[in-house]
CSV table of C-alpha atoms in Angstrom, one decimal:
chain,number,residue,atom,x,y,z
S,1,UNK,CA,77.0,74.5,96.2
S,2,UNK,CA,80.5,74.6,97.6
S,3,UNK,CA,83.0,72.3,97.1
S,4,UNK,CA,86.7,71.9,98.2
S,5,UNK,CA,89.2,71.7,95.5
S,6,UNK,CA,92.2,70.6,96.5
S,7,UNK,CA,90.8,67.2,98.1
S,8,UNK,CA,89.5,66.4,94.5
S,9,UNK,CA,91.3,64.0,92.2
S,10,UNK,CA,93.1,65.6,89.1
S,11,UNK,CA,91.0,63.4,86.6
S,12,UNK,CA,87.4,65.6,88.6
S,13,UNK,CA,89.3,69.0,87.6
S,14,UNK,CA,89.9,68.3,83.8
S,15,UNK,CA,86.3,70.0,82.6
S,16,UNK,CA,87.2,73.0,85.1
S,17,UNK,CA,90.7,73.7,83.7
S,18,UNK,CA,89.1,73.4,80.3
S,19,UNK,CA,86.6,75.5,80.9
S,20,UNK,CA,89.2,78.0,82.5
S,21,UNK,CA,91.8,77.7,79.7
S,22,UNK,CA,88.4,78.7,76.9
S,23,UNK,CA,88.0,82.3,79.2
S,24,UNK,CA,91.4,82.4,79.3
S,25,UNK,CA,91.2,82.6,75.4
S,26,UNK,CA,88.6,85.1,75.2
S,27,UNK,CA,90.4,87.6,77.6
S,28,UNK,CA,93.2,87.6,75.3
S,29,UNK,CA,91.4,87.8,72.1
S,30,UNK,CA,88.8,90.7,73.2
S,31,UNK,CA,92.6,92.7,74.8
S,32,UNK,CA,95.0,91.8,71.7
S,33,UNK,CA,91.9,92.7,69.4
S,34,UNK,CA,92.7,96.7,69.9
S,35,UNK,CA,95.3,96.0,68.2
S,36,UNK,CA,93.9,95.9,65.3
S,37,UNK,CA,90.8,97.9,66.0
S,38,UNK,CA,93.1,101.1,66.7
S,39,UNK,CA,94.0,101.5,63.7
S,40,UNK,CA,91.0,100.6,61.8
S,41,UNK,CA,89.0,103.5,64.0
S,42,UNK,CA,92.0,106.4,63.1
S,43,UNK,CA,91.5,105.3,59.6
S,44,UNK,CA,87.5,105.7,59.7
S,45,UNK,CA,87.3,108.7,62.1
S,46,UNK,CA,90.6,110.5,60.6
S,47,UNK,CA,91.8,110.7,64.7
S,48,UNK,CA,95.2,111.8,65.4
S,49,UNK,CA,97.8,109.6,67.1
S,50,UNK,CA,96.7,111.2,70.5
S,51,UNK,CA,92.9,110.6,70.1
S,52,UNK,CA,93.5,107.2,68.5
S,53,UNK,CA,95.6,106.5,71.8
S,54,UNK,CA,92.8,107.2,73.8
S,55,UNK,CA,91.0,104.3,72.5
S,56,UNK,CA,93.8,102.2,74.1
S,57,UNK,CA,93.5,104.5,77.5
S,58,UNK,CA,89.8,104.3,77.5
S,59,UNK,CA,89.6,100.5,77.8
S,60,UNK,CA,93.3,99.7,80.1
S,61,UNK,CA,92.3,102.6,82.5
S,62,UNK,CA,89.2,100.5,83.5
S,63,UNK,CA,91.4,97.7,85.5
S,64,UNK,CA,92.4,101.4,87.6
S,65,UNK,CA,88.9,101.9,88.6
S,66,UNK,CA,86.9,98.1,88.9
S,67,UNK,CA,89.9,95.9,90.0
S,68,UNK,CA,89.1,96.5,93.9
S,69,UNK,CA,84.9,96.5,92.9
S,70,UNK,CA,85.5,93.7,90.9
S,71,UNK,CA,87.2,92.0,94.0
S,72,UNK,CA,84.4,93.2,96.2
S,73,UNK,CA,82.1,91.5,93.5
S,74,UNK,CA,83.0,88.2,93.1
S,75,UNK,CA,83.5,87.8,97.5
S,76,UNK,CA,79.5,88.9,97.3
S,77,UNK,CA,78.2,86.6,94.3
S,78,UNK,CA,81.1,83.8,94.2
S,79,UNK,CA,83.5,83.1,91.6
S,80,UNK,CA,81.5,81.3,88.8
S,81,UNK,CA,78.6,84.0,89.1
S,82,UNK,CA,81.4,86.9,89.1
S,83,UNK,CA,82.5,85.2,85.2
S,84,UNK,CA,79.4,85.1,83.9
S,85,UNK,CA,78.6,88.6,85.4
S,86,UNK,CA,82.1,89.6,83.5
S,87,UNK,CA,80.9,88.2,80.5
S,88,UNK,CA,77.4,89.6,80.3
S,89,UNK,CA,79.6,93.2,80.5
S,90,UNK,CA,81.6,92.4,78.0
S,91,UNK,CA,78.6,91.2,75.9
S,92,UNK,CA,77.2,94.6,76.6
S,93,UNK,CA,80.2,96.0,75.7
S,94,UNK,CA,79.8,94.3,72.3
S,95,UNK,CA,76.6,95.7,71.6
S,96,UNK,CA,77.8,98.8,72.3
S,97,UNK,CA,80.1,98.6,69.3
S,98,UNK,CA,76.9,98.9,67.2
S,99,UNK,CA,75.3,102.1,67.3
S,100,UNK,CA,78.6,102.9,67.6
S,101,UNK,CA,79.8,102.2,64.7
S,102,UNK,CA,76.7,103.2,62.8
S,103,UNK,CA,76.8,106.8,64.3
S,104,UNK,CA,80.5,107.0,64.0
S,105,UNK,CA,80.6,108.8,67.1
S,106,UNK,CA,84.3,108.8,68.5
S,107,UNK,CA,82.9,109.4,72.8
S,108,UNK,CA,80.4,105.9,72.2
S,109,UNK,CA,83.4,103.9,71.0
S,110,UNK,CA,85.3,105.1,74.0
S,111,UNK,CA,82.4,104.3,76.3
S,112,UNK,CA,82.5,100.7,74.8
S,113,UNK,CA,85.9,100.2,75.3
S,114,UNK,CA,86.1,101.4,78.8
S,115,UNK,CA,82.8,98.8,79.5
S,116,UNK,CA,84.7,95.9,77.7
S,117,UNK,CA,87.9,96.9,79.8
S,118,UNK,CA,85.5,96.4,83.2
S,119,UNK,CA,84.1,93.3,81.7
S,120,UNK,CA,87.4,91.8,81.2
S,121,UNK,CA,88.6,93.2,84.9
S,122,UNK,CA,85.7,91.3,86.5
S,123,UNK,CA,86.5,87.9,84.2
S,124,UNK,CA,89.6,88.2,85.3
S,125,UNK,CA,89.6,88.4,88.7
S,126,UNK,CA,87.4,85.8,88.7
S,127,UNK,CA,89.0,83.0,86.7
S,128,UNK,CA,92.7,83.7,87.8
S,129,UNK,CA,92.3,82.0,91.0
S,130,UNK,CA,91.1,79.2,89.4
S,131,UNK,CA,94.2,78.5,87.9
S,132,UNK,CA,95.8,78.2,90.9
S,133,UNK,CA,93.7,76.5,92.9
S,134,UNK,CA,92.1,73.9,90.6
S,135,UNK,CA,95.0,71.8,91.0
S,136,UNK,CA,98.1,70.9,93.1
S,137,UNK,CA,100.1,73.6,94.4
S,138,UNK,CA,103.1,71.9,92.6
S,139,UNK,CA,102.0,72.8,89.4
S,140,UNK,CA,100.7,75.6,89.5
S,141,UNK,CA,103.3,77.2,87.8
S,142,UNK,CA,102.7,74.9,84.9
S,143,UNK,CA,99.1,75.5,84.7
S,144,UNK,CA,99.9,79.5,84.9
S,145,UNK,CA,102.3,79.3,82.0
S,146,UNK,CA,100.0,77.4,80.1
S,147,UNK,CA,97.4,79.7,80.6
S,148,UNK,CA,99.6,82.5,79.7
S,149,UNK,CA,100.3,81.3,75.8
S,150,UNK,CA,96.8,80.6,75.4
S,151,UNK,CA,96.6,84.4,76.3
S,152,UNK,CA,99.1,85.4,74.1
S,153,UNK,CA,98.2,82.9,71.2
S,154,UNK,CA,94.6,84.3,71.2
S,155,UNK,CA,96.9,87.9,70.5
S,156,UNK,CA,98.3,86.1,67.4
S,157,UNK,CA,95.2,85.2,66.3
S,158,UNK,CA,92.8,87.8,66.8
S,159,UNK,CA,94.4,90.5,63.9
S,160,UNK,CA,94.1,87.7,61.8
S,161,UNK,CA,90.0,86.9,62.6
S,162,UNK,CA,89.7,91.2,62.5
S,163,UNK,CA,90.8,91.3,59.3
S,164,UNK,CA,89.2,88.0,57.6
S,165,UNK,CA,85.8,89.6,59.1
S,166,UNK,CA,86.1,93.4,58.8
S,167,UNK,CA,89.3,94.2,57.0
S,168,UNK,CA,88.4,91.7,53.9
S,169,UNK,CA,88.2,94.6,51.0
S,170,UNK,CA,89.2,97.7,52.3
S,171,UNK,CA,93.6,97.2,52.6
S,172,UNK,CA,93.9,99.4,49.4
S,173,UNK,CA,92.8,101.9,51.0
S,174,UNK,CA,95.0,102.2,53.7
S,175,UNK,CA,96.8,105.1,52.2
S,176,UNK,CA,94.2,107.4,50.5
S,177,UNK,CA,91.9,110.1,51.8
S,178,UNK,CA,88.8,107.8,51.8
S,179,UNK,CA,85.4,109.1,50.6
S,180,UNK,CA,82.5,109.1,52.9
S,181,UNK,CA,80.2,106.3,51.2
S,182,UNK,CA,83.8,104.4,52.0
S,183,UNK,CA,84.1,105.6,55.5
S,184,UNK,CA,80.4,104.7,55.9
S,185,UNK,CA,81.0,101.4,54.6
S,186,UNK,CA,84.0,100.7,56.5
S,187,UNK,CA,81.9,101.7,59.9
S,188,UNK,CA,79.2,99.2,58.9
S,189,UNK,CA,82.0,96.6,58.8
S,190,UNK,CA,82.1,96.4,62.5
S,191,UNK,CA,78.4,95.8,62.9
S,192,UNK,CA,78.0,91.9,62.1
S,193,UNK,CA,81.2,90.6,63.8
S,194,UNK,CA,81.1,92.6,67.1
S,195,UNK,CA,77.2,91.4,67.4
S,196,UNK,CA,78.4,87.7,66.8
S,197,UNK,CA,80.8,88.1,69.4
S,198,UNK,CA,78.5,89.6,71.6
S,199,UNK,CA,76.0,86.5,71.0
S,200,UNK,CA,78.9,84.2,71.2
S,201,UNK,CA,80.2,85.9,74.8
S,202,UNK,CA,76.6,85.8,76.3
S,203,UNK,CA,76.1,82.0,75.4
S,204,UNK,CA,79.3,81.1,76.7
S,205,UNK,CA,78.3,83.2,80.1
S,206,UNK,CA,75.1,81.6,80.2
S,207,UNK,CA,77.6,78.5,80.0
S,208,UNK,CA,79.3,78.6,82.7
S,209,UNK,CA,77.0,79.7,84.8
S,210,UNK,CA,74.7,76.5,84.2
S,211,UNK,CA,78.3,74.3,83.9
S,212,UNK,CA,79.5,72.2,86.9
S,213,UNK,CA,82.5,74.7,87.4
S,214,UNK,CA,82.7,74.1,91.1
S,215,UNK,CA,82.9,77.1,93.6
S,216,UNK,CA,85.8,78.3,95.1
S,217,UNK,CA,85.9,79.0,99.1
S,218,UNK,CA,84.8,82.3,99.6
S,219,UNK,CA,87.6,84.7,101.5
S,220,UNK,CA,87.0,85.8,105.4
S,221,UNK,CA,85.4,90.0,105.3
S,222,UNK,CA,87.5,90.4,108.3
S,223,UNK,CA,90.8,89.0,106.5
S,224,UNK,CA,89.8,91.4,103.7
S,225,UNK,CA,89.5,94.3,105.9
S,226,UNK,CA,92.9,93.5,107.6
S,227,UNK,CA,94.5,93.7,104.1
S,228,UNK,CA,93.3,97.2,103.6
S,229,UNK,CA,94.8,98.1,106.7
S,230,UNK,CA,98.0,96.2,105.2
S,231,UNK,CA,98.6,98.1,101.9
S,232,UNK,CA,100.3,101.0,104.1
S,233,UNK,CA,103.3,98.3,105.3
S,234,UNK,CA,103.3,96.6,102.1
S,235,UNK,CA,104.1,99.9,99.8
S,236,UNK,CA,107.0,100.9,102.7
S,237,UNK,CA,108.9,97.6,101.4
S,238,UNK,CA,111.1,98.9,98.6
S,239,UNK,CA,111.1,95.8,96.6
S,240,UNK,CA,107.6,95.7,96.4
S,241,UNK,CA,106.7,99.6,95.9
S,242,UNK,CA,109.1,99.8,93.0
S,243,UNK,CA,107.9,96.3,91.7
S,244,UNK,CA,104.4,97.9,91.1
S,245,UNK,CA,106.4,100.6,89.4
S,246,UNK,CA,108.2,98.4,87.4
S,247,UNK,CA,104.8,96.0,86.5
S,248,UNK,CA,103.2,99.7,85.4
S,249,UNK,CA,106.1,100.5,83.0
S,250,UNK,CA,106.5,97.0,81.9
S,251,UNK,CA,102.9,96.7,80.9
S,252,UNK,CA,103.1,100.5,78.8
S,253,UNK,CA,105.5,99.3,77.0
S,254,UNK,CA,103.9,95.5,76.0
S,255,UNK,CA,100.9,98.0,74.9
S,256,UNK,CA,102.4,99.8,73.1
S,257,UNK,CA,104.3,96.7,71.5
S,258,UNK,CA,101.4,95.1,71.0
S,259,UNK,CA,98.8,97.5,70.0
S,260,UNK,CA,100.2,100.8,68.6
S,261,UNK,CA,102.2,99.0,65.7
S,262,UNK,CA,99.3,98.7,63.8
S,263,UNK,CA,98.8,102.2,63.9
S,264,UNK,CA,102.9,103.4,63.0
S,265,UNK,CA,101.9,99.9,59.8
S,266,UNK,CA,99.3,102.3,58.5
S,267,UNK,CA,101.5,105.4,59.0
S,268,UNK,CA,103.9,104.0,56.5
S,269,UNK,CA,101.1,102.4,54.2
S,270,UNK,CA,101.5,99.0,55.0
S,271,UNK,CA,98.6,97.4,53.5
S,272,UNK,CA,98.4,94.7,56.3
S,273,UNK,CA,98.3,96.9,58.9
S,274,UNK,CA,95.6,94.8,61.2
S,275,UNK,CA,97.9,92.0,61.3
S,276,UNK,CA,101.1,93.5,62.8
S,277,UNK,CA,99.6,93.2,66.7
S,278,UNK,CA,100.1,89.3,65.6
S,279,UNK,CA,103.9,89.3,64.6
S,280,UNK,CA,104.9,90.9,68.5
S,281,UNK,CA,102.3,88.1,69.9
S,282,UNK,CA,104.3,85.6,68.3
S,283,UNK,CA,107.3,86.8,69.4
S,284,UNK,CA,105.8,86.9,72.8
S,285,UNK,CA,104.9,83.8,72.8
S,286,UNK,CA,108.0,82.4,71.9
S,287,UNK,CA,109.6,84.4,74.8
S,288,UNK,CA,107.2,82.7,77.0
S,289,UNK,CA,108.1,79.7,76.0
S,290,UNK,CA,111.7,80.0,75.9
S,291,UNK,CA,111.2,81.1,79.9
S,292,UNK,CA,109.6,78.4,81.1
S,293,UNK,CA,112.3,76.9,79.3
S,294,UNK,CA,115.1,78.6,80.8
S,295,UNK,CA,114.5,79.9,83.7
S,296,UNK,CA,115.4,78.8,86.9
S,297,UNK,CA,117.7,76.0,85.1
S,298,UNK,CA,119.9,78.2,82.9
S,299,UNK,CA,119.4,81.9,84.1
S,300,UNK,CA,118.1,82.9,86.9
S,301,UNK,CA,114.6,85.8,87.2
S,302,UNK,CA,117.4,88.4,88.1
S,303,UNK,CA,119.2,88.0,85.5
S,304,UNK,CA,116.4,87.2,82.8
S,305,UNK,CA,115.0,90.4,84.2
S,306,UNK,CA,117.9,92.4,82.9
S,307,UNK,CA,118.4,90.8,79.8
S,308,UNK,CA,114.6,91.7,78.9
S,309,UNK,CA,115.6,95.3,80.0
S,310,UNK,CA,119.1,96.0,78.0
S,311,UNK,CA,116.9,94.3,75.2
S,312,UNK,CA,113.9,96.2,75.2
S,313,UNK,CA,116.3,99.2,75.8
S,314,UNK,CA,118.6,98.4,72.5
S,315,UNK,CA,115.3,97.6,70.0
S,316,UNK,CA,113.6,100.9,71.4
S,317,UNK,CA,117.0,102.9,69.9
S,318,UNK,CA,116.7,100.9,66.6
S,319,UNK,CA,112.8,101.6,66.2
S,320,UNK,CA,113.2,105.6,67.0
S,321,UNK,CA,116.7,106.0,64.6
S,322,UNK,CA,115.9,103.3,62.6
S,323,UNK,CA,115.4,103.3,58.4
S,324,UNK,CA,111.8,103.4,57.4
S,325,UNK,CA,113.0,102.4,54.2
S,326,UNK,CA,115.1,99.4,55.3
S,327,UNK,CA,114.0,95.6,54.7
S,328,UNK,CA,117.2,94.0,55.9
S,329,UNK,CA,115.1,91.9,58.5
S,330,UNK,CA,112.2,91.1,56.6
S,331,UNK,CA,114.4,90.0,53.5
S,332,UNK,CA,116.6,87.9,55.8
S,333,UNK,CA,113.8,86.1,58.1
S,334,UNK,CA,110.5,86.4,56.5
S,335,UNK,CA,110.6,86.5,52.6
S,336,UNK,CA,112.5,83.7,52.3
S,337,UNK,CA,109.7,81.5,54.1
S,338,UNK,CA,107.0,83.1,51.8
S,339,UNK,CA,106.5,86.1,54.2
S,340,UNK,CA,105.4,90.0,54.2
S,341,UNK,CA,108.4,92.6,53.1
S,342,UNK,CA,107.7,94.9,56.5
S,343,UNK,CA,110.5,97.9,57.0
S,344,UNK,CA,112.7,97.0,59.5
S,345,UNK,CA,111.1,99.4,62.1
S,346,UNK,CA,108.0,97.2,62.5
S,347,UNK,CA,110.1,94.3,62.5
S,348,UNK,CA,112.1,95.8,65.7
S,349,UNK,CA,108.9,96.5,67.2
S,350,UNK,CA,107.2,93.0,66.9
S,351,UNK,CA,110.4,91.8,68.5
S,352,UNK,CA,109.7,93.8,71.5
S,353,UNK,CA,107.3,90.7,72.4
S,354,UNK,CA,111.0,89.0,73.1
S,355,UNK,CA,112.0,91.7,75.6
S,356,UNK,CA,108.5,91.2,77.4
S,357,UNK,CA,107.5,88.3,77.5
S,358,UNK,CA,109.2,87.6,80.5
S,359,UNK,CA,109.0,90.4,82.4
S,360,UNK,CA,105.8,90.1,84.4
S,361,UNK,CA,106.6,86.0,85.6
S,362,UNK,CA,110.3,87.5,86.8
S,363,UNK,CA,108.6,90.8,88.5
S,364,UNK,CA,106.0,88.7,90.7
S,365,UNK,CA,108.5,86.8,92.6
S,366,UNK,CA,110.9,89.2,93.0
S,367,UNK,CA,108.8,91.6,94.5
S,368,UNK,CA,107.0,89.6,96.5
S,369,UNK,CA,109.6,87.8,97.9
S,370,UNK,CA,109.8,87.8,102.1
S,371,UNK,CA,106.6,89.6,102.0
S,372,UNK,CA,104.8,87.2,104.3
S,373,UNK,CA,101.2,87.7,105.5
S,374,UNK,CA,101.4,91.1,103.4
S,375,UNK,CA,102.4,88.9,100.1
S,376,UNK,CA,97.7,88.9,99.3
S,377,UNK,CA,98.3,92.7,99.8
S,378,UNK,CA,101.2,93.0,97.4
S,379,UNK,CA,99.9,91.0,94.7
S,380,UNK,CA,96.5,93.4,94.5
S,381,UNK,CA,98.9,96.1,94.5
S,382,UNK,CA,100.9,94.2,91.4
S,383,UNK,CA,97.9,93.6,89.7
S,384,UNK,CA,97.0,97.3,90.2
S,385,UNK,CA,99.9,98.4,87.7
S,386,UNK,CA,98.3,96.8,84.8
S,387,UNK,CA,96.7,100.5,84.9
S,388,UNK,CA,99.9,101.1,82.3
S,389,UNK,CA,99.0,99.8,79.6
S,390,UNK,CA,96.2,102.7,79.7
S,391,UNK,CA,99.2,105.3,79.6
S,392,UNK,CA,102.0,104.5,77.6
S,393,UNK,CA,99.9,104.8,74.6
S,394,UNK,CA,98.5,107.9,75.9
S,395,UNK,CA,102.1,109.3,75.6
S,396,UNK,CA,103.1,107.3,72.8
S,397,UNK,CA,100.0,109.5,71.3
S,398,UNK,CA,101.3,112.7,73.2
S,399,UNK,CA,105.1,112.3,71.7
S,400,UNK,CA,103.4,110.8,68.1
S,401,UNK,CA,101.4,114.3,67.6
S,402,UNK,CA,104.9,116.3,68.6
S,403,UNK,CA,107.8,116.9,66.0
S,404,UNK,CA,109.0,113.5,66.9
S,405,UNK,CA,106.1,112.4,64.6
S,406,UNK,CA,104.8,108.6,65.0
S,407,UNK,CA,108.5,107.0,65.1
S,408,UNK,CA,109.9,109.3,67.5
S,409,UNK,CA,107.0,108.5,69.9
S,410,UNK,CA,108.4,105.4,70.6
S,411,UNK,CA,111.5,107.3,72.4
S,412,UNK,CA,108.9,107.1,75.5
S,413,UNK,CA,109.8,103.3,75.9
S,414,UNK,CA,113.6,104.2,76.6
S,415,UNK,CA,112.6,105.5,80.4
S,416,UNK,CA,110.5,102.5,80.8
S,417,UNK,CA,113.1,100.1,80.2
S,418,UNK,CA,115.8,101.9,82.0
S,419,UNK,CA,113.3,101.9,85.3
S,420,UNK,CA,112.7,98.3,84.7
S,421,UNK,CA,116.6,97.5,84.7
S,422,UNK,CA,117.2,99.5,87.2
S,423,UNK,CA,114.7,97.2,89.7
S,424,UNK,CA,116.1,94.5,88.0
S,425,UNK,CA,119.7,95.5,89.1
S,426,UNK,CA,119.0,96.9,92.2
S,427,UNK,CA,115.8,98.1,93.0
S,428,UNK,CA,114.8,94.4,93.9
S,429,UNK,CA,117.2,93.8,96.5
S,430,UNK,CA,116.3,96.8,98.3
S,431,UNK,CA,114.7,96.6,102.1
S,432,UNK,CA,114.7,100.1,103.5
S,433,UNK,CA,114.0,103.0,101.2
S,434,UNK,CA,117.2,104.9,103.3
């Protein structure tokens, strides 16, 4: 049944926005999750940097290929049956992990990773309009930031649930050729927790689809087939061509941030490895925080914009020169509060999450600013550039396996920041590309 949202009274739309802000905890805990899982598969399947990157590539790359089919999917079935379709894919995806991990073959870990990436595509194309539109228009900025940390917090906390369940037992051996009968063991880790979460996904599919989540108003065919005809004029804006750009080599770079520290912890034989995708979702979220904060009363997106830049530009020099042997940081901020001694190269990393938190919330207006009818068009186009986050690591893993070694890699953030301070000082403002 079809309902009309914005005549409802906000006290109707509390069980909706719950239910919304719960999926909006699962995407970020099954994305943050490779965080941890990266590393953990390199370990078990003795992958270089390059193959473990592909794990990364395999599951990001999906948004490239089911974004528009996931659009086309949810204007067929409607949006509460297009999240509980999402979730029964990532429930599959979940199961995939299985024989997965009890073959230990490399290409069926991919393949689950690139069905979790679609399953998470289709959830999420599903549930962000809700966000918007269960609600007044007033807020919605409120209701989108909220959403956001609960995204990000589920990063913090989903290293910490990957290790309690899998990890538990095997840190010592971070940094020693591991036996087979350990390797074996380490594989069967997986099996338990990815089947619970693949029971607990389905159930809470089956949930919503039985739950009173009311129906959003389906969009006109003949508006969507206009749009197509659109995305020609929208990409010969400037501002809006090089603010896909600039959400492509922003979301690379929050990847690799996010999920390839793990990897560089284990590199240097940190025995917490699994938990270092949590220390740059902290700082993210605290940069999220501190935006909604700050911005439009003290600093405006422009300039926020190129503050995240020049900072994400400075800590990318300090990771790739930086002293693996240096706890300057970590004896200054963390062990005084009881916390981990991490080299200061980690440290630099995790505070990437600073630099990007903001990055995607200052992009969106920017570039679609004066769009007009096109602005539907340009935000599919924006959404498009998540595809990123399937490449920087891929290079990250091309530059790792070079003679810059794991460190060096990192040097492939320096042109992704300079692009994105480049829009931020004047790629934005332009109209004409002459």
């Amino acid at each position: 049944m079809e309902m009309t949202i914005t005549n409802d009274k906000p006290k109707s739309n509390a069980l909706p926005m719950a239910i919304v802000a719960v999926l909006f905890f699962i995407l970020g805990f099954a994305t943050w999750l490779n965080g941890s899982l990266m590393p953990y598969l390199k370990q078990i399947l003795q992958l270089s940097p390059f193959q473990a990157s592909l794990i990364l590539f395999s599951f990001y790359i999906a948004v490239t290929f089911t974004a528009l089919p996931s659009a086309t999917i949810i204007r067929k079935i409607g949006y509460k049956n297009g999240m509980a379709l999402g979730m029964a894919t990532m429930m599959i995806a979940g199961l995939l992990f299985i024989p997965a991990a009890q073959t230990q073959i490399f290409a069926l870990f991919l393949f689950a990773q690139l069905v979790m990436g679609s399953g998470i595509t289709l959830l999420q194309t599903a549930v962000n309009p809700y966000v918007v539109r269960l609600g007044p228009e007033e807020s919605a900025a409120a209701r989108i930031s909220i959403m956001g940390i609960l995204n990000k917090g589920a990063g913090v906390i989903a290293p910490v649930v990957f290790t309690a369940l899998i990890l538990s037992g095997f840190q010592e051996h971070s940094a020693e050729v591991l036996t087979q009968t350990r390797i074996d063991e380490m594989a069967n880790s997986l099996v338990m927790p990815y089947l619970g979460m693949a029971i607990f996904i389905g159930l809470l599919g089956f949930a919503v689809k039985k739950s009173s989540l009311p129906e959003l108003p389906s969009e006109d065919d003949s508006e969507e087939a206009n749009s197509k005809g659109h995305i020609k004029e929208a990409l010969s804006h400037p501002s809006l061509a090089l603010g896909v750009l600039t959400i492509f080599f922003y979301v690379a770079v929050e990847v690799i941030a996010g999920d390839t520290i793990g990897t560089f912890a284990l590199s240097l034989g940190v025995e917490n490895y699994s938990v270092m995708t949590s220390y740059t979702m902290i700082c993210m979220v605290v940069g999220y925080i501190l935006g909604i904060f700050l911005i439009p009363r003290f600093i405006s997106q422009q300039k926020a914009l190129t503050v995240s830049a020049i900072l994400g530009l400075l800590l990318s020099l300090g990771v790739v020169f930086g002293d693996n042997n240096s706890y300057a940081i970590a004896n200054a901020v963390l062990v005084p509060f009881g916390g981990a001694q991490l080299p200061d190269t980690l440290l630099l990393i995790a505070f990437l999450g600073l630099a990007n938190a903001i990055v995607w919330p200052a992009v969106f207006p920017l570039a679609l600013s004066g769009m007009g009818k096109l602005t539907s068009v340009g935000s599919a186009l924006l959404v498009m550039g998540i595809s990123g986050g399937a490449f920087g690591p891929l290079f990250w893993g091309l530059a790792s396996g070079s003679s810059f070694g794991q460190q060096g890699g990192y040097i492939v953030m320096l042109p992704c920041y300079a692009f994105i301070l480049f829009y931020a000082l004047k790629g934005h403002k332009m109209k004409s590309w002459k």
